[in-house]
Amino acid sequence: MQKFTTVTGIAVPLRRSNVDTDQIIPAVHLKRVTRTGFEDALFAAWRLDPEFVINKKEYQGGRVLIAGADFGIGSSREHAVWALRDYGFDVVLSPRFGDIFRGNSGKQGLLAGQISEADAETLWNLVECDPGVELTVDLVSKTVRVGDLTVNFEIDDYTRWRLLEGLDDIGLTLRDEARISEFETKRESWLPRTLPALSPESSRINLM
Amino acid sequence: MTNVIPTSTISSDAGLRTLAEKVWDKHLVTKGEDGTPDLIYIDLHLLHEVTSPQAFDGLRLANRPLRRPDLTIATEDHNTPTLAIDKPIADPTSRTQIETLRRNCAEYGVRLHSLGDIEQGIVHVVGPQLGLTQPGITVVCGDSHTSTHGAFGAMALGIGTSEVEHVMATQTLPLNPFKTMAITVNGVLRTGVTAKDIILAVIARIGTGGGAGYVLEYRGEAIRALSMDGRMTICNMSIEAGARAGMVAPDQVTYDYLKGRAHAPRGADWDAAVAYWQTLATDEGASFDAEVIIDANELEPFVTWGTNPGQGVSLSGSVPNPAEIVDANERSAAERALEYMDLTAGTLMKQIRVDTVFLGSCTNSRIEDLRAAAEIIKGKSKAEGLRMMVVPGSARVRIEAEAEGLDQIFLDFGAEWRFAGCSMCLGMNPDQLEPGERCASTSNRNFEGRQGKGGRTHLVSPLVAAATAIRGTLSSPWDLVQDGD
């Protein structure tokens, strides 16, 4: 993962709350087996409307999405993060995120910054009055800057550190491999195992 | 967060622990320091075709082994057709995703239950019915409805694909401790009111974000009175309140469900396991970070009117007027929802006519759900022009239902009797709504387009689904009684 410090780019105001991951990427677009190629699936249903904010020419090339509360609720699909990344977003700001979405973001270099409802309103108004204006999102100071305005955002310290350092989670965990192995020696013998498969009957059903 | 009573801000006294905290502590590999997360061991990893291919690719790229194939199991559910399953899957992208899962499982030695296998079905139906889902374990799956397994007193988390890869490689997850919320449901449900109505009422009360950061523990007389199928319905939808997980402490109902299942402990192991499971319940006097209290006696059949699961109302109520909603965000969300749903404020919910009834999904596709619906429709006829689709949660549920003659009841009624899978809950297979089509659905999400582009979803219980299929308008079994049946 690339290191993340600051991003300066066009802000896109998405004045909607409860933007669930089915809206970010509808299920019919989840059938790819790669991590890339999801850009056209982002907000696929809403983008059919020419007036939808992403379609407006002044917001083309947007990198910072400013959304209403409860962004990324619903399905665990990491495809939602991949679609935002593939489209070109580096940052999503919202007063509250779905937990799984926020976790997924941190794994893919997408900064999910929590801002207050009041600051969301301020930023929406500012961007709508000056469409195409660029914001600077600074992960070091946890601020969003535009002109004279500075707004703070929240992100948990661990995710922030990993983004700043560009660290891979699995590599970090495998440094504790000895502890994992030790833990495994103490697990009760009766805990469930999937292998060998225990199934009392013949394994095929009548397909007709 | 409205309607949630904050309890003491002081965490549990030393020694007094909640169910969630006990399971967490038991799985601690390393305790996080200085803001780093805890490392939690994962006892059971469930896979399906949609969220796993990129994780397998990640392992392959990094040349890492899958650490514990013996704690991993896969099934095909999201893309699988529910008709003509003896034929190749028609949609080439769906077929590729299924074939990719088959190749990956073969390469990494993962047990897979493919379409046509007796253990195939929705991943959250398969784990419990095999007896793999057990009290006190940690369960993860690249699917948000993994919360279902919490019904057994397991800590069950939906995760993203990066985390799927992390569990494949390490059998652990770095996680920050969650807060705990008690959802206490006192009293006794009236006949015709079900587990689904409880959870829809909870979500309407606390909102889609009300559970964010929390593990919910469902407690109280009404929860204890539920079967495992009912408890699974409730825990399943914890995610719709924004919670990371939902749990119910195990009790005799849990043990009776598990005993004798293929992967449940046997003999002396069973006794040892039960002795441990009996220690899991929240200690008397342990404190939660928040509590919500629901009176089961007052609950009625519940239904959603909007486009998120928090936008619900009693079936006897009416479509709300957005102008009366104080919160500006909720007001504009309600306005948008009514436009999408093509509903007018003030319309009685029972006047809403539906085109399709869907009985299925990981929320309500288990044998008791099918029995309950079948009992309502038996000997009745379906409303003119309405289509009803019945999709059992697993191949085994389908076989069990057929042995009881439920398939014939549904077929005689005029419903379609399908093979197992996620089906119209999210329409990744051909089972989708047409634009503008209105559906009473026993599934879990009424999001825009969830069941098909332009489709309109009302979330309901299996009983409401059945009564609606008879009357053609959103209805409860109570309405059938009034009709003089």
XYZ file of C-alpha atoms in Angstrom:
693
model
C 0.000 0.000 0.000
C 1.264 3.501 -0.843
C 1.990 5.919 1.983
C -0.735 8.503 2.532
C 0.098 11.946 3.885
C -1.868 14.664 2.112
C -4.238 14.804 -0.832
C -5.291 17.913 -2.671
C -8.136 17.520 -5.112
C -11.622 18.379 -6.263
C -14.338 17.819 -3.658
C -17.664 16.236 -4.599
C -20.676 17.052 -2.384
C -22.982 14.039 -1.949
C -25.886 15.406 0.080
C -27.342 12.062 1.086
C -27.365 10.089 4.313
C -27.560 6.298 4.595
C -25.607 5.731 1.382
C -25.458 1.941 1.606
C -22.923 -0.233 -0.206
C -25.667 -1.481 -2.570
C -25.833 2.123 -3.861
C -22.048 2.520 -3.963
C -21.892 -0.635 -6.088
C -24.992 -2.686 -6.920
C -24.693 -6.456 -6.508
C -24.842 -7.252 -10.222
C -21.441 -5.554 -10.518
C -19.777 -7.804 -7.928
C -19.073 -10.652 -10.312
C -15.532 -9.738 -11.296
C -12.804 -11.899 -9.786
C -10.179 -9.115 -9.840
C -9.615 -6.174 -7.501
C -9.774 -3.609 -10.292
C -12.103 -2.532 -13.064
C -14.984 -1.351 -10.867
C -14.902 2.381 -11.754
C -17.947 2.301 -14.033
C -19.948 0.400 -11.390
C -19.572 3.192 -8.805
C -23.057 4.552 -7.976
C -24.182 2.725 -11.138
C -27.924 3.242 -10.608
C -27.670 6.878 -9.530
C -25.310 7.738 -12.407
C -28.108 6.989 -14.869
C -29.489 10.374 -13.789
C -27.562 13.114 -15.683
C -28.160 15.462 -12.742
C -26.432 13.155 -10.258
C -23.507 15.035 -8.745
C -20.787 12.710 -10.088
C -22.036 13.378 -13.635
C -21.652 17.149 -13.436
C -18.699 18.364 -15.399
C -17.386 20.682 -12.681
C -16.862 17.679 -10.401
C -14.991 15.513 -12.899
C -11.746 14.172 -11.489
C -13.060 14.394 -7.928
C -10.805 12.920 -5.248
C -12.605 13.877 -2.017
C -16.192 12.730 -1.476
C -18.220 14.565 1.184
C -21.212 12.445 2.165
C -24.006 12.467 4.737
C -24.154 10.327 7.867
C -24.052 6.524 7.825
C -22.035 6.225 4.632
C -21.152 2.652 3.646
C -23.755 0.850 5.737
C -25.033 -2.576 4.741
C -23.167 -5.256 2.855
C -19.523 -6.030 3.679
C -18.518 -5.895 0.008
C -15.010 -4.445 -0.252
C -15.925 -3.832 -3.890
C -17.473 -0.579 -2.616
C -14.014 0.627 -1.611
C -12.434 -0.700 -4.804
C -15.045 1.144 -6.893
C -14.381 4.429 -5.078
C -10.621 3.934 -5.482
C -10.884 2.895 -9.131
C -12.957 5.994 -9.855
C -10.252 8.137 -8.302
C -11.414 8.949 -4.785
C -8.712 9.020 -2.102
C -10.876 10.383 0.712
C -14.454 10.065 1.935
C -15.656 12.429 4.649
C -18.853 11.658 6.554
C -20.339 12.241 10.011
C -20.570 8.464 10.493
C -19.494 5.347 8.614
C -20.661 1.760 8.486
C -18.110 -0.147 10.597
C -17.192 -2.744 7.991
C -16.853 -0.148 5.234
C -14.551 1.950 7.401
C -12.404 -1.100 8.124
C -12.242 -2.028 4.453
C -11.226 1.540 3.523
C -8.186 1.439 5.737
C -6.962 -1.715 4.015
C -7.101 -0.123 0.559
C -5.608 3.290 1.139
C -8.957 5.082 1.148
C -9.083 7.623 3.967
C -12.463 7.517 5.744
C -12.461 10.675 7.864
C -15.236 11.412 10.321
C -16.402 15.018 10.456
C -19.181 16.684 12.422
C -22.649 17.186 10.911
C -22.064 20.946 11.076
C -18.748 20.705 9.239
C -20.322 18.500 6.578
C -22.930 21.215 6.018
C -20.242 23.907 5.906
C -18.177 21.964 3.376
C -21.224 21.156 1.220
C -22.223 24.824 1.104
C -18.705 25.926 0.339
C -18.180 23.402 -2.457
C -21.604 24.033 -3.995
C -20.907 27.777 -4.085
C -17.575 27.167 -5.779
C -17.908 23.919 -7.753
C -14.584 22.345 -8.664
C -12.817 23.881 -5.674
C -9.928 21.802 -4.381
C -9.601 20.725 -0.743
C -6.457 19.611 0.992
C -6.865 16.634 3.286
C -3.915 16.304 5.643
C -3.639 12.999 7.495
C -0.716 14.176 9.600
C -2.679 17.007 11.210
C -6.099 15.353 10.674
C -7.464 18.451 8.977
C -9.300 19.499 5.833
C -8.239 22.875 4.483
C -9.805 25.087 1.854
C -9.001 28.782 1.649
C -9.117 30.200 5.184
C -11.236 27.352 6.494
C -9.791 24.452 8.473
C -11.960 21.557 9.608
C -10.820 18.650 11.773
C -11.593 15.027 11.046
C -11.306 11.907 13.184
C -9.706 8.607 12.300
C -8.527 5.906 14.693
C -4.823 6.117 15.523
C -3.939 2.645 14.295
C -5.513 3.080 10.862
C -3.920 6.505 10.576
C -0.494 5.088 11.388
C -0.898 2.257 8.885
C -1.999 4.686 6.168
C 0.861 7.056 6.923
C 3.367 4.200 6.795
C 1.674 2.331 3.946
C 1.808 -0.915 5.946
C 0.380 -4.292 5.006
C -1.723 -5.792 7.804
C -0.862 -9.408 7.118
C 2.858 -8.725 7.256
C 2.380 -6.975 10.602
C 0.397 -9.870 12.047
C 2.839 -12.515 10.848
C 5.482 -10.899 13.061
C 3.434 -12.493 15.876
C 3.380 -15.898 14.196
C 4.985 -17.606 17.201
C 2.227 -16.257 19.460
C -0.427 -17.564 17.083
C 1.165 -21.011 17.054
C 1.377 -21.004 20.832
C -2.289 -20.017 21.071
C -3.208 -22.904 18.789
C -1.590 -25.467 21.094
C -3.980 -24.409 23.878
C -7.256 -24.644 21.953
C -9.713 -27.260 23.232
C -9.712 -30.477 21.238
C -13.508 -30.460 20.879
C -13.666 -27.184 18.980
C -15.228 -27.652 15.532
C -13.143 -28.641 12.520
C -14.399 -28.603 8.964
C -12.104 -31.485 7.946
C -12.656 -34.333 7.629
C -16.175 -33.621 6.374
C -18.767 -35.372 8.526
C -22.026 -35.820 6.693
C -24.249 -38.788 7.400
C -25.835 -39.287 3.989
C -25.057 -39.470 0.321
C -23.815 -36.121 -0.814
C -25.824 -35.370 -3.954
C -29.396 -34.203 -4.266
C -31.940 -34.787 -6.993
C -31.358 -31.870 -9.366
C -34.681 -31.997 -11.146
C -28.327 8.144 19.193
C -31.924 8.454 20.239
C -33.911 6.007 22.321
C -30.829 4.321 23.708
C -30.350 4.568 27.434
C -26.677 5.100 28.271
C -25.796 3.000 31.273
C -22.964 3.635 33.699
C -19.874 4.878 31.914
C -17.779 2.781 34.267
C -17.024 -0.524 32.599
C -17.812 -3.841 34.240
C -16.356 -4.460 37.671
C -13.323 -6.682 37.662
C -14.487 -10.240 37.285
C -17.959 -9.415 35.992
C -18.113 -9.894 32.245
C -20.652 -9.840 29.486
C -21.038 -12.709 27.016
C -19.248 -10.727 24.301
C -16.346 -9.863 26.602
C -15.932 -13.496 27.664
C -15.710 -14.709 24.082
C -13.318 -11.895 23.226
C -11.004 -12.632 26.168
C -10.903 -16.319 25.319
C -9.612 -15.557 21.813
C -6.991 -12.981 22.650
C -3.692 -13.905 20.977
C -2.017 -10.601 21.773
C -3.371 -7.619 23.698
C -2.959 -4.376 21.787
C -0.865 -1.608 23.309
C -0.633 2.111 22.571
C -3.673 2.188 20.328
C -2.864 -0.963 18.383
C -5.717 -3.448 18.082
C -5.984 -6.792 19.864
C -5.156 -9.865 17.804
C -8.136 -12.239 17.938
C -8.051 -15.914 16.964
C -10.721 -17.084 14.511
C -12.260 -20.531 15.077
C -14.324 -20.809 11.905
C -13.951 -19.143 8.504
C -16.851 -19.393 6.033
C -16.281 -18.643 2.354
C -18.521 -18.032 -0.653
C -17.822 -17.157 -4.263
C -18.293 -13.367 -4.235
C -15.864 -12.060 -1.637
C -13.141 -14.721 -1.787
C -11.517 -14.699 -5.276
C -9.436 -11.571 -4.669
C -8.360 -12.936 -1.268
C -7.122 -16.200 -2.795
C -5.299 -14.111 -5.417
C -3.634 -12.148 -2.636
C -2.369 -15.336 -0.990
C -1.064 -16.581 -4.308
C 0.736 -13.306 -5.084
C 2.437 -13.253 -1.690
C 3.147 -16.993 -1.892
C 1.461 -17.549 1.467
C -0.249 -20.795 2.494
C -3.818 -20.947 3.795
C -3.034 -21.514 7.451
C -5.974 -23.653 8.614
C -7.987 -25.397 5.883
C -9.469 -27.485 8.704
C -11.154 -24.371 10.121
C -12.379 -23.189 6.719
C -15.418 -24.195 4.668
C -16.951 -22.869 1.459
C -20.312 -22.998 -0.255
C -21.850 -21.517 -3.387
C -24.848 -19.290 -2.731
C -24.933 -15.714 -4.063
C -24.738 -16.447 -7.815
C -26.342 -19.836 -7.979
C -29.536 -20.256 -10.009
C -32.606 -21.612 -8.218
C -34.035 -23.245 -11.343
C -32.515 -25.756 -13.775
C -29.507 -26.352 -11.545
C -28.607 -29.437 -13.573
C -27.674 -27.109 -16.469
C -24.529 -24.961 -16.719
C -24.976 -21.487 -15.191
C -26.206 -19.274 -18.021
C -24.605 -15.962 -16.993
C -20.914 -16.262 -17.948
C -19.699 -13.870 -15.210
C -21.614 -15.766 -12.521
C -20.262 -19.014 -13.906
C -16.702 -17.674 -13.839
C -17.066 -16.645 -10.204
C -18.349 -20.101 -9.214
C -15.649 -21.865 -11.226
C -13.007 -19.635 -9.652
C -14.186 -20.698 -6.178
C -14.027 -24.362 -7.199
C -10.477 -23.970 -8.534
C -9.326 -22.041 -5.472
C -10.813 -24.534 -3.019
C -9.207 -27.438 -4.875
C -5.825 -25.700 -4.911
C -5.870 -24.756 -1.226
C -7.592 -27.878 0.132
C -10.759 -26.112 1.278
C -13.934 -28.158 1.772
C -16.541 -26.909 -0.691
C -20.238 -27.668 -0.954
C -21.126 -27.016 -4.576
C -24.483 -26.590 -6.216
C -26.154 -30.015 -6.213
C -24.427 -31.106 -2.991
C -26.720 -31.914 -0.064
C -24.880 -29.425 2.185
C -25.006 -26.553 -0.353
C -26.974 -23.489 0.591
C -26.746 -20.001 2.007
C -23.522 -19.888 3.998
C -25.331 -18.715 7.156
C -27.789 -21.597 6.979
C -25.111 -24.198 6.236
C -22.778 -23.455 9.183
C -25.444 -23.924 11.870
C -27.111 -26.947 10.287
C -23.755 -28.784 10.105
C -23.200 -28.064 13.786
C -20.038 -26.100 12.971
C -21.451 -22.928 14.513
C -21.095 -23.431 18.263
C -21.351 -21.296 21.397
C -18.346 -19.257 22.398
C -16.453 -19.551 19.109
C -15.365 -16.762 16.780
C -16.829 -16.950 13.260
C -16.040 -14.734 10.296
C -17.188 -14.579 6.693
C -16.870 -12.071 3.895
C -20.541 -11.288 4.289
C -22.239 -8.827 6.595
C -24.964 -11.260 7.646
C -22.403 -13.405 9.422
C -23.979 -11.857 12.517
C -26.549 -14.680 12.162
C -24.225 -17.120 13.945
C -24.307 -14.975 17.097
C -27.611 -16.713 17.887
C -25.487 -19.536 19.347
C -23.485 -17.215 21.598
C -20.669 -17.061 19.068
C -18.856 -13.827 18.192
C -19.664 -13.652 14.497
C -18.327 -10.853 12.329
C -18.883 -9.864 8.729
C -15.601 -8.834 7.125
C -14.244 -7.432 3.867
C -12.081 -9.241 1.357
C -8.769 -7.890 2.729
C -9.741 -9.348 6.086
C -10.734 -12.622 4.416
C -7.193 -12.818 3.057
C -5.838 -11.914 6.494
C -7.731 -14.775 8.130
C -6.669 -17.174 5.389
C -3.026 -16.313 6.027
C -3.008 -15.957 9.816
C -6.286 -17.402 11.242
C -6.508 -14.151 13.217
C -7.820 -10.610 12.859
C -6.546 -7.386 14.409
C -9.635 -5.875 16.034
C -10.405 -3.020 18.352
C -12.621 -3.962 21.303
C -16.294 -3.152 20.770
C -18.740 -1.513 23.118
C -21.628 -3.621 24.389
C -25.341 -2.894 24.148
C -28.092 -4.895 25.807
C -31.290 -5.246 23.785
C -33.715 -6.458 26.420
C -37.022 -7.765 25.090
C -39.416 -8.320 27.972
C -42.816 -9.954 27.876
C -44.448 -12.409 25.524
C -45.052 -12.071 21.794
C -48.659 -12.242 20.668
C -49.667 -14.939 18.189
C -48.771 -13.734 14.714
C -45.824 -11.649 15.925
C -42.387 -13.134 15.281
C -38.648 -12.725 15.722
C -38.598 -10.715 12.474
C -41.011 -8.180 13.947
C -38.811 -7.817 17.034
C -35.707 -7.013 15.021
C -37.495 -4.676 12.593
C -38.871 -2.796 15.612
C -35.399 -2.629 17.193
C -33.883 -1.173 14.009
C -36.709 1.343 13.622
C -36.075 2.394 17.232
C -32.283 2.834 17.174
C -31.747 3.533 13.464
C -29.363 2.119 10.873
C -26.387 3.628 12.707
C -27.627 3.145 16.274
C -25.583 0.017 16.823
C -22.354 1.356 15.246
C -19.353 0.290 17.295
C -21.424 -2.072 19.452
C -21.925 -5.770 19.875
C -25.614 -6.247 20.678
C -26.700 -8.851 23.194
C -30.369 -9.842 22.888
C -31.782 -10.726 26.292
C -35.014 -11.069 28.168
C -38.017 -13.332 28.360
C -39.110 -12.943 24.738
C -35.645 -13.864 23.411
C -35.352 -16.906 25.688
C -38.722 -18.100 24.368
C -37.479 -18.104 20.755
C -36.256 -21.168 18.883
C -32.773 -21.167 17.334
C -34.310 -20.311 13.955
C -35.949 -17.241 15.497
C -32.761 -16.200 17.306
C -30.857 -16.490 14.023
C -33.387 -14.179 12.334
C -32.781 -11.562 15.017
C -28.989 -11.800 15.097
C -28.910 -11.839 11.285
C -30.235 -8.281 11.089
C -27.960 -6.810 13.788
C -25.905 -5.396 10.931
C -28.947 -3.426 9.725
C -28.733 -1.481 12.989
C -25.065 -0.834 12.195
C -23.778 -3.253 14.852
C -20.648 -5.337 14.361
C -22.332 -8.389 15.852
C -25.389 -9.614 17.709
C -25.414 -12.388 20.281
C -27.738 -14.512 22.390
C -26.386 -16.419 25.379
C -26.582 -20.200 24.828
C -29.095 -22.205 26.837
C -30.915 -25.530 26.660
C -32.581 -24.473 23.387
C -29.094 -24.059 21.879
C -27.814 -27.387 23.191
C -30.908 -29.243 21.977
C -30.452 -27.761 18.511
C -26.780 -28.750 18.353
C -26.849 -32.214 19.849
C -26.365 -34.908 17.228
C -25.486 -32.526 14.377
C -22.664 -33.734 12.118
C -19.929 -31.557 13.625
C -21.241 -31.120 17.169
C -19.011 -32.622 19.865
C -19.855 -36.180 20.947
C -19.531 -38.273 24.089
C -17.136 -36.865 26.667
C -16.367 -33.958 24.328
C -20.048 -32.995 24.382
C -20.063 -32.893 28.174
C -16.886 -30.822 28.262
C -18.275 -28.437 25.667
C -21.610 -27.967 27.462
C -19.800 -27.353 30.742
C -17.874 -24.563 29.038
C -20.898 -23.165 27.195
C -22.733 -22.864 30.510
C -20.110 -20.376 31.709
C -20.660 -17.990 28.796
C -23.816 -16.113 29.855
C -23.333 -12.516 30.964
C -22.561 -12.386 34.672
C -25.240 -11.026 36.968
C -24.271 -7.412 37.635
C -21.980 -7.010 34.632
C -22.654 -3.697 32.936
C -23.315 -2.791 29.318
C -22.299 0.463 27.653
C -25.904 1.030 26.567
C -29.291 -0.597 26.849
C -32.507 -0.624 24.817
C -35.692 -2.049 26.331
C -38.515 -3.387 24.174
C -41.893 -4.614 25.401
C -42.831 -7.707 23.402
C -46.444 -7.499 24.577
C -46.894 -4.279 22.593
C -45.307 -5.446 19.345
C -47.373 -5.900 16.217
C -46.414 -7.288 12.834
C -43.911 -4.802 11.436
C -43.139 -3.685 7.903
C -40.800 -1.211 6.213
C -42.094 1.663 4.080
C -38.761 3.149 2.957
C -35.383 2.317 1.497
C -33.406 1.465 4.608
C -34.320 -1.090 7.272
C -34.796 1.626 9.896
C -37.705 3.100 7.935
C -40.356 0.803 9.370
C -43.727 0.986 11.067
C -46.344 -1.343 12.532
C -48.436 -2.895 9.795
C -51.504 -1.217 11.289
C -49.826 2.172 10.772
C -49.443 4.400 7.752
C -46.728 5.847 5.553
C -45.199 8.694 7.582
C -45.266 12.307 6.532
C -41.689 13.543 5.987
C -42.775 17.072 6.917
C -43.303 15.833 10.469
C -39.755 14.476 10.792
C -37.641 16.869 12.838
C -34.145 15.753 11.848
C -33.247 17.348 8.493
C -31.206 14.377 7.244
C -33.906 11.890 8.154
C -36.514 14.127 6.565
C -34.733 14.344 3.228
C -33.987 10.598 3.345
C -37.706 9.962 3.910
C -38.664 12.254 1.021
C -36.289 10.433 -1.291
C -37.523 7.075 -0.039
C -41.198 7.884 -0.653
C -40.386 9.038 -4.158
C -38.432 5.862 -4.897
C -41.088 3.646 -3.310
C -43.891 5.559 -5.079
C -45.775 6.020 -1.823
C -47.828 8.916 -0.496
C -47.646 10.077 3.107
C -50.654 8.947 5.123
C -51.422 5.851 3.048
C -52.351 2.937 5.292
C -49.689 0.242 5.022
C -52.427 -2.338 4.569
C -53.675 -0.575 1.449
C -50.378 -1.141 -0.341
C -50.731 -3.696 -3.112
C -47.712 -5.882 -3.940
C -46.728 -7.725 -7.117
C -44.373 -10.298 -5.675
C -43.811 -12.141 -2.415
C -40.328 -13.498 -1.724
C -39.940 -16.083 1.040
C -36.248 -16.769 1.497
C -32.772 -15.327 2.365
C -30.423 -15.937 5.303
C -32.931 -14.052 7.468
C -35.997 -16.245 6.930
C -35.417 -19.389 4.850
C -35.046 -22.032 7.526
C -37.485 -24.878 8.048
C -39.559 -23.079 10.690
C -40.006 -20.096 8.386
C -41.305 -22.356 5.625
C -43.578 -24.236 8.030
C -45.040 -21.015 9.409
C -45.825 -19.640 5.952
C -47.188 -22.985 4.733
C -49.557 -23.201 7.663
C -51.085 -19.825 6.736
C -51.549 -20.532 3.029
C -52.634 -24.157 3.282
C -55.934 -24.617 1.452
C -56.072 -20.946 0.411
C -55.600 -19.430 -3.005
C -53.057 -16.861 -4.054
C -54.116 -13.325 -4.894
C -54.784 -12.872 -8.598
C -51.746 -11.826 -10.610
C -49.332 -11.983 -7.684
C -46.194 -14.117 -7.923
C -44.737 -15.882 -4.915
C -41.273 -17.366 -4.833
C -40.192 -19.752 -2.088
C -36.438 -20.343 -1.858
C -35.239 -22.662 0.913
C -32.018 -21.625 2.635
C -30.200 -24.845 1.906
C -30.549 -28.078 -0.017
C -31.178 -29.783 3.310
C -33.977 -27.395 4.252
C -35.538 -28.085 0.856
C -35.370 -31.851 1.399
C -36.757 -31.540 4.922
C -39.621 -29.376 3.673
C -40.410 -31.858 0.911
C -40.466 -34.713 3.413
C -43.124 -32.763 5.335
C -45.117 -32.026 2.179
C -44.560 -28.263 2.393
C -43.492 -28.082 -1.258
C -46.900 -29.384 -2.310
C -48.672 -26.817 -0.144
C -46.707 -24.019 -1.807
C -47.221 -25.466 -5.296
C -50.960 -25.984 -4.742
C -51.177 -22.378 -3.611
C -49.530 -21.257 -6.842
C -46.099 -20.376 -5.483
C -42.814 -21.280 -7.164
C -40.740 -23.862 -5.276
C -37.044 -23.234 -5.942
C -33.596 -24.623 -5.178
C -31.477 -23.127 -2.386
C -29.478 -19.896 -2.554
C -29.458 -16.162 -1.796
C -31.733 -15.609 -4.786
C -33.904 -12.493 -4.825
C -32.491 -11.099 -1.586
C -29.880 -9.393 -3.736
C -30.522 -10.587 -7.271
C -27.026 -11.648 -8.278
C -28.653 -14.601 -10.017
C -31.615 -14.297 -12.428
C -34.118 -13.908 -9.531
C -34.729 -10.162 -9.706
C -37.547 -7.653 -9.522
C -38.504 -5.683 -12.613
C -38.303 -1.866 -12.448
C -41.262 -0.576 -10.456
C -42.227 -4.026 -9.190
C -43.281 -4.050 -5.528
C -42.260 -6.928 -3.291
C -43.082 -8.118 0.204
C -39.840 -9.829 1.115
C -38.693 -11.837 4.117
C -35.103 -10.730 3.398
C -33.054 -8.129 5.241
C -32.498 -5.071 3.031
C -34.940 -2.727 1.353
C -32.196 -0.619 -0.230
C -32.890 0.981 -3.604
C -32.427 -1.578 -6.365
C -31.340 -4.300 -3.948
C -33.722 -6.910 -5.396
C -33.366 -5.673 -8.948
C -32.947 -2.255 -10.563
C -35.965 -0.092 -9.764
C -37.533 -2.786 -7.569
C -39.409 -1.740 -4.416
C -39.015 -3.806 -1.269
C -41.093 -4.041 1.906
C -39.381 -6.147 4.570
C -41.786 -8.490 6.359
C -41.952 -11.679 8.429
C -42.812 -15.057 6.839
C -46.308 -14.778 8.351
C -46.899 -11.364 6.826
C -45.454 -12.630 3.531
C -47.940 -15.511 3.525
C -50.953 -13.387 4.478
C -49.943 -10.807 1.858
C -49.757 -13.491 -0.819
C -53.378 -14.424 -0.042
C -54.816 -10.905 0.133
C -52.595 -9.127 -2.403
C -52.054 -6.189 -0.074
C -49.656 -5.983 2.873
C -51.438 -8.074 5.493
C -50.913 -10.002 8.691
C -52.447 -13.274 9.812
C -54.735 -11.132 11.997
C -56.382 -9.769 8.845
C -57.172 -13.298 7.669
C -59.037 -13.922 10.911
C -61.029 -10.740 10.336
C -61.780 -11.911 6.802
C -63.611 -14.789 8.462
C -61.247 -17.536 7.456
